[in-house]
Amino acid sequence: MNTAIEALRLPLGTDLSGFVALLQRLGVPHRVSEEGGEQVLWVPDSRLVREVGLLYARFPEGDPQGALPAPPRSSSTSGIFHQLRRSPLTALMLLATLLVAALTLLGDNLAAVGWLTFQEFHIQGDYLYFVPLAESLAAGQWWRLLTPMLIHFGWLHLAMNALWYWELGQRIEARQGAPMLLLLTLLFGLASNVAQYLFGGPALFGGLSGVLYGLLGHCWIFHRLAPGAAYRLPPGVVAMMLIWLLVCLSGLVTALGLGAIANAAHVAGLVAGCLTGAVGGAWARRRG
């Protein structure tokens, strides 16, 4: 790397091997050095600093598939297509997210981003001026209530959310079907977007994180009421996600300069997911 920016500084005793392996798998350029009795992880782009910090906060020991086991892999192309055929809606959602990421240049193309944000905005100089939501809805732009979930700011942000949606989406699609996964995705997207707008006010926000917390809450509560293999999450996964949510709510992530977090979206998604999981789990338990 020609230039290097510090992303993490950790004690020498911290084992970074698993996390470095994850960065390598995701193709994140980096290097690790020892300075002043500490180990420092460097990246070549300032935009990667926040994403690497968030990734480490969630997966300090490495591969998230070690916490959420991936579906059986196949080295053949036919195995990949088999997974896609088995989970078509999950794949279509991720494809839509990837297309939006390409069209918006991961948030850098504000002209394209403006068509998908919760509120329409105009750019004047270095400032964004948001149009009142009621005006956009009156003009028939109802898609804005949902489309922020497709916007991602940074490819690592996109990669993390895609990994989690692929894992949780497959579980729900296999257990309750594609229509239910679609309904839950839209419901959690609406709940998280509206909550973030109500609590955060006019702002530029996006991502699948609120939906992911909803899917996680759904699987968690559903399994507690109607245990089954599909929604059985490995020990510690729910606790890890709840701890991360509390860390974000504390303001620590923002205070460390890692960027603003859509806390209201996360909480609303989780609450909505727990409610749907309770309803679905109770119904499944009643049916035996």
Tab-separated table of C-alpha atoms in Angstrom, residues 16-202:
chain	number	residue	atom	x	y	z
A	16	LEU	CA	-5.829	-11.063	15.015
A	17	SER	CA	-5.336	-14.162	12.870
A	18	GLY	CA	-9.030	-14.932	12.472
A	19	PHE	CA	-9.952	-11.327	11.723
A	20	VAL	CA	-7.106	-10.981	9.223
A	21	ALA	CA	-8.325	-14.145	7.495
A	22	LEU	CA	-11.783	-12.569	7.240
A	23	LEU	CA	-10.337	-9.396	5.701
A	24	GLN	CA	-8.446	-11.525	3.205
A	25	ARG	CA	-11.602	-13.440	2.285
A	26	LEU	CA	-13.454	-10.156	1.751
A	27	GLY	CA	-10.561	-8.762	-0.269
A	28	VAL	CA	-9.884	-5.822	2.046
A	29	PRO	CA	-6.359	-4.462	1.477
A	30	HIS	CA	-4.519	-4.166	4.782
A	31	ARG	CA	-1.323	-4.809	6.680
A	32	VAL	CA	-0.456	-5.300	10.350
A	33	SER	CA	2.602	-3.879	12.070
A	34	GLU	CA	3.967	-3.598	15.620
A	35	GLU	CA	4.457	-0.120	17.039
A	36	GLY	CA	5.059	1.002	20.607
A	37	GLY	CA	4.220	-2.364	22.112
A	38	GLU	CA	0.926	-2.585	20.204
A	39	GLN	CA	-0.181	-4.098	16.925
A	40	VAL	CA	-1.668	-1.717	14.361
A	41	LEU	CA	-3.867	-2.658	11.407
A	42	TRP	CA	-3.538	-0.290	8.461
A	43	VAL	CA	-5.777	0.247	5.420
A	44	PRO	CA	-5.135	2.324	2.284
A	45	ASP	CA	-8.391	4.310	2.252
A	46	SER	CA	-9.976	6.461	4.960
A	47	ARG	CA	-13.412	5.180	3.905
A	48	LEU	CA	-12.376	1.705	5.034
A	49	VAL	CA	-11.526	2.785	8.578
A	50	ARG	CA	-15.119	2.940	9.821
A	51	GLU	CA	-16.126	-0.266	8.031
A	52	VAL	CA	-13.163	-2.222	9.373
A	53	GLY	CA	-13.911	-0.906	12.866
A	54	LEU	CA	-17.549	-2.009	12.629
A	55	LEU	CA	-16.524	-5.372	11.204
A	56	TYR	CA	-14.089	-5.945	14.070
A	57	ALA	CA	-16.706	-4.904	16.629
A	58	ARG	CA	-19.033	-7.602	15.311
A	59	PHE	CA	-16.567	-10.309	14.377
A	60	PRO	CA	-13.329	-9.845	16.355
A	61	GLU	CA	-12.480	-13.531	16.064
A	62	GLY	CA	-12.949	-13.665	12.322
A	63	ASP	CA	-15.245	-15.412	9.909
A	64	PRO	CA	-18.886	-14.585	10.732
A	65	GLN	CA	-19.787	-17.981	9.294
A	66	GLY	CA	-18.117	-19.402	12.374
A	67	ALA	CA	-20.859	-17.713	14.397
A	68	LEU	CA	-23.632	-18.247	11.856
A	69	PRO	CA	-22.796	-21.446	9.983
A	70	ALA	CA	-23.233	-21.134	6.248
A	71	PRO	CA	-25.318	-23.647	4.314
A	72	PRO	CA	-23.337	-26.616	2.973
A	73	ARG	CA	-20.857	-25.501	0.360
A	74	SER	CA	-20.028	-27.193	-2.881
A	75	SER	CA	-16.903	-26.646	-4.902
A	76	SER	CA	-18.875	-27.159	-8.117
A	77	THR	CA	-20.896	-24.578	-9.989
A	78	SER	CA	-23.917	-26.862	-9.779
A	79	GLY	CA	-23.774	-26.659	-5.980
A	80	ILE	CA	-23.962	-22.861	-6.103
A	81	PHE	CA	-26.907	-22.937	-8.502
A	82	HIS	CA	-28.617	-25.480	-6.259
A	83	GLN	CA	-28.420	-23.039	-3.341
A	84	LEU	CA	-29.776	-20.219	-5.500
A	85	ARG	CA	-32.674	-22.359	-6.728
A	86	ARG	CA	-33.458	-23.404	-3.171
A	87	SER	CA	-33.561	-19.778	-1.947
A	88	PRO	CA	-34.701	-17.697	-4.944
A	89	LEU	CA	-36.165	-14.782	-2.985
A	90	THR	CA	-33.099	-14.462	-0.780
A	91	ALA	CA	-30.968	-14.377	-3.926
A	92	LEU	CA	-33.255	-11.831	-5.646
A	93	MET	CA	-33.131	-9.516	-2.628
A	94	LEU	CA	-29.350	-9.616	-2.606
A	95	LEU	CA	-29.282	-9.081	-6.379
A	96	ALA	CA	-31.490	-5.993	-5.987
A	97	THR	CA	-29.179	-4.705	-3.265
A	98	LEU	CA	-26.124	-5.253	-5.458
A	99	LEU	CA	-27.763	-3.481	-8.394
A	100	VAL	CA	-28.602	-0.492	-6.201
A	101	ALA	CA	-25.038	-0.472	-4.893
A	102	ALA	CA	-23.767	-0.345	-8.477
A	103	LEU	CA	-26.209	2.390	-9.548
A	104	THR	CA	-25.504	4.562	-6.522
A	105	LEU	CA	-21.759	3.848	-6.525
A	106	LEU	CA	-22.145	2.791	-2.885
A	107	GLY	CA	-23.548	6.154	-1.892
A	108	ASP	CA	-21.167	8.342	-3.873
A	109	ASN	CA	-23.687	9.025	-6.674
A	110	LEU	CA	-26.033	11.349	-4.781
A	111	ALA	CA	-28.217	11.892	-7.851
A	112	ALA	CA	-29.096	8.181	-7.866
A	113	VAL	CA	-29.238	7.941	-4.073
A	114	GLY	CA	-31.797	10.765	-4.040
A	115	TRP	CA	-34.374	8.583	-5.801
A	116	LEU	CA	-34.250	5.952	-3.057
A	117	THR	CA	-33.869	7.909	0.180
A	118	PHE	CA	-36.695	8.201	2.717
A	119	GLN	CA	-36.975	11.900	1.886
A	120	GLU	CA	-36.220	13.570	-1.396
A	121	PHE	CA	-33.433	16.140	-1.131
A	122	HIS	CA	-31.800	18.919	-3.100
A	123	ILE	CA	-28.102	19.730	-3.078
A	124	GLN	CA	-26.952	23.300	-2.627
A	125	GLY	CA	-23.247	23.652	-2.204
A	126	ASP	CA	-22.102	21.333	0.551
A	127	TYR	CA	-25.545	20.923	2.094
A	128	LEU	CA	-28.551	18.647	1.574
A	129	TYR	CA	-32.001	20.191	1.894
A	130	PHE	CA	-34.711	17.619	2.506
A	131	VAL	CA	-38.202	17.873	1.051
A	132	PRO	CA	-40.996	17.251	3.605
A	133	LEU	CA	-42.068	13.622	3.488
A	134	ALA	CA	-45.728	14.543	3.023
A	135	GLU	CA	-44.890	16.316	-0.254
A	136	SER	CA	-43.086	13.263	-1.629
A	137	LEU	CA	-45.920	10.924	-0.648
A	138	ALA	CA	-48.499	13.300	-2.122
A	139	ALA	CA	-46.532	13.117	-5.376
A	140	GLY	CA	-46.905	9.318	-5.328
A	141	GLN	CA	-43.358	8.479	-4.183
A	142	TRP	CA	-44.494	5.751	-1.795
A	143	TRP	CA	-41.501	3.586	-2.610
A	144	ARG	CA	-39.390	5.844	-0.389
A	145	LEU	CA	-40.872	4.166	2.687
A	146	LEU	CA	-39.001	0.968	1.757
A	147	THR	CA	-36.092	1.675	-0.586
A	148	PRO	CA	-33.606	3.063	1.996
A	149	MET	CA	-32.970	-0.549	3.031
A	150	LEU	CA	-31.341	-1.124	-0.369
A	151	ILE	CA	-28.847	1.757	-0.045
A	152	HIS	CA	-25.380	1.001	1.334
A	153	PHE	CA	-22.519	3.377	2.010
A	154	GLY	CA	-19.296	1.466	1.412
A	155	TRP	CA	-18.703	-1.975	-0.031
A	156	LEU	CA	-17.703	-3.498	3.322
A	157	HIS	CA	-21.001	-2.282	4.810
A	158	LEU	CA	-22.696	-4.025	1.893
A	159	ALA	CA	-20.683	-7.230	2.322
A	160	MET	CA	-21.495	-7.561	6.032
A	161	ASN	CA	-25.215	-7.037	5.537
A	162	ALA	CA	-25.304	-9.358	2.536
A	163	LEU	CA	-23.659	-12.167	4.536
A	164	TRP	CA	-26.229	-11.885	7.306
A	165	TYR	CA	-29.213	-11.597	4.960
A	166	TRP	CA	-28.041	-14.642	2.998
A	167	GLU	CA	-27.817	-16.680	6.183
A	168	LEU	CA	-31.047	-15.566	7.875
A	169	GLY	CA	-33.061	-15.217	4.676
A	170	GLN	CA	-32.319	-18.800	3.651
A	171	ARG	CA	-33.493	-20.060	7.029
A	172	ILE	CA	-36.848	-18.265	6.818
A	173	GLU	CA	-37.394	-19.099	3.162
A	174	ALA	CA	-36.765	-22.786	3.867
A	175	ARG	CA	-38.970	-22.871	6.997
A	176	GLN	CA	-41.870	-20.550	6.107
A	177	GLY	CA	-41.564	-19.984	2.371
A	178	ALA	CA	-40.630	-17.151	0.011
A	179	PRO	CA	-43.888	-15.155	0.445
A	180	MET	CA	-43.322	-14.993	4.205
A	181	LEU	CA	-39.707	-13.872	3.767
A	182	LEU	CA	-40.859	-11.146	1.374
A	183	LEU	CA	-43.575	-10.007	3.788
A	184	LEU	CA	-41.157	-9.926	6.724
A	185	THR	CA	-38.482	-8.077	4.728
A	186	LEU	CA	-40.950	-5.387	3.667
A	187	LEU	CA	-42.451	-5.129	7.149
A	188	PHE	CA	-39.089	-4.812	8.895
A	189	GLY	CA	-37.832	-2.390	6.249
A	190	LEU	CA	-40.888	-0.167	6.724
A	191	ALA	CA	-40.729	-0.313	10.524
A	192	SER	CA	-36.998	0.463	10.688
A	193	ASN	CA	-37.136	3.288	8.135
A	194	VAL	CA	-40.128	4.998	9.746
A	195	ALA	CA	-38.596	4.661	13.222
A	196	GLN	CA	-35.293	6.143	12.095
A	197	TYR	CA	-37.098	9.062	10.476
A	198	LEU	CA	-39.279	9.719	13.543
A	199	PHE	CA	-36.400	9.571	16.026
A	200	GLY	CA	-33.557	10.883	13.888
A	201	GLY	CA	-35.328	13.502	11.799
A	202	PRO	CA	-34.361	14.403	8.226
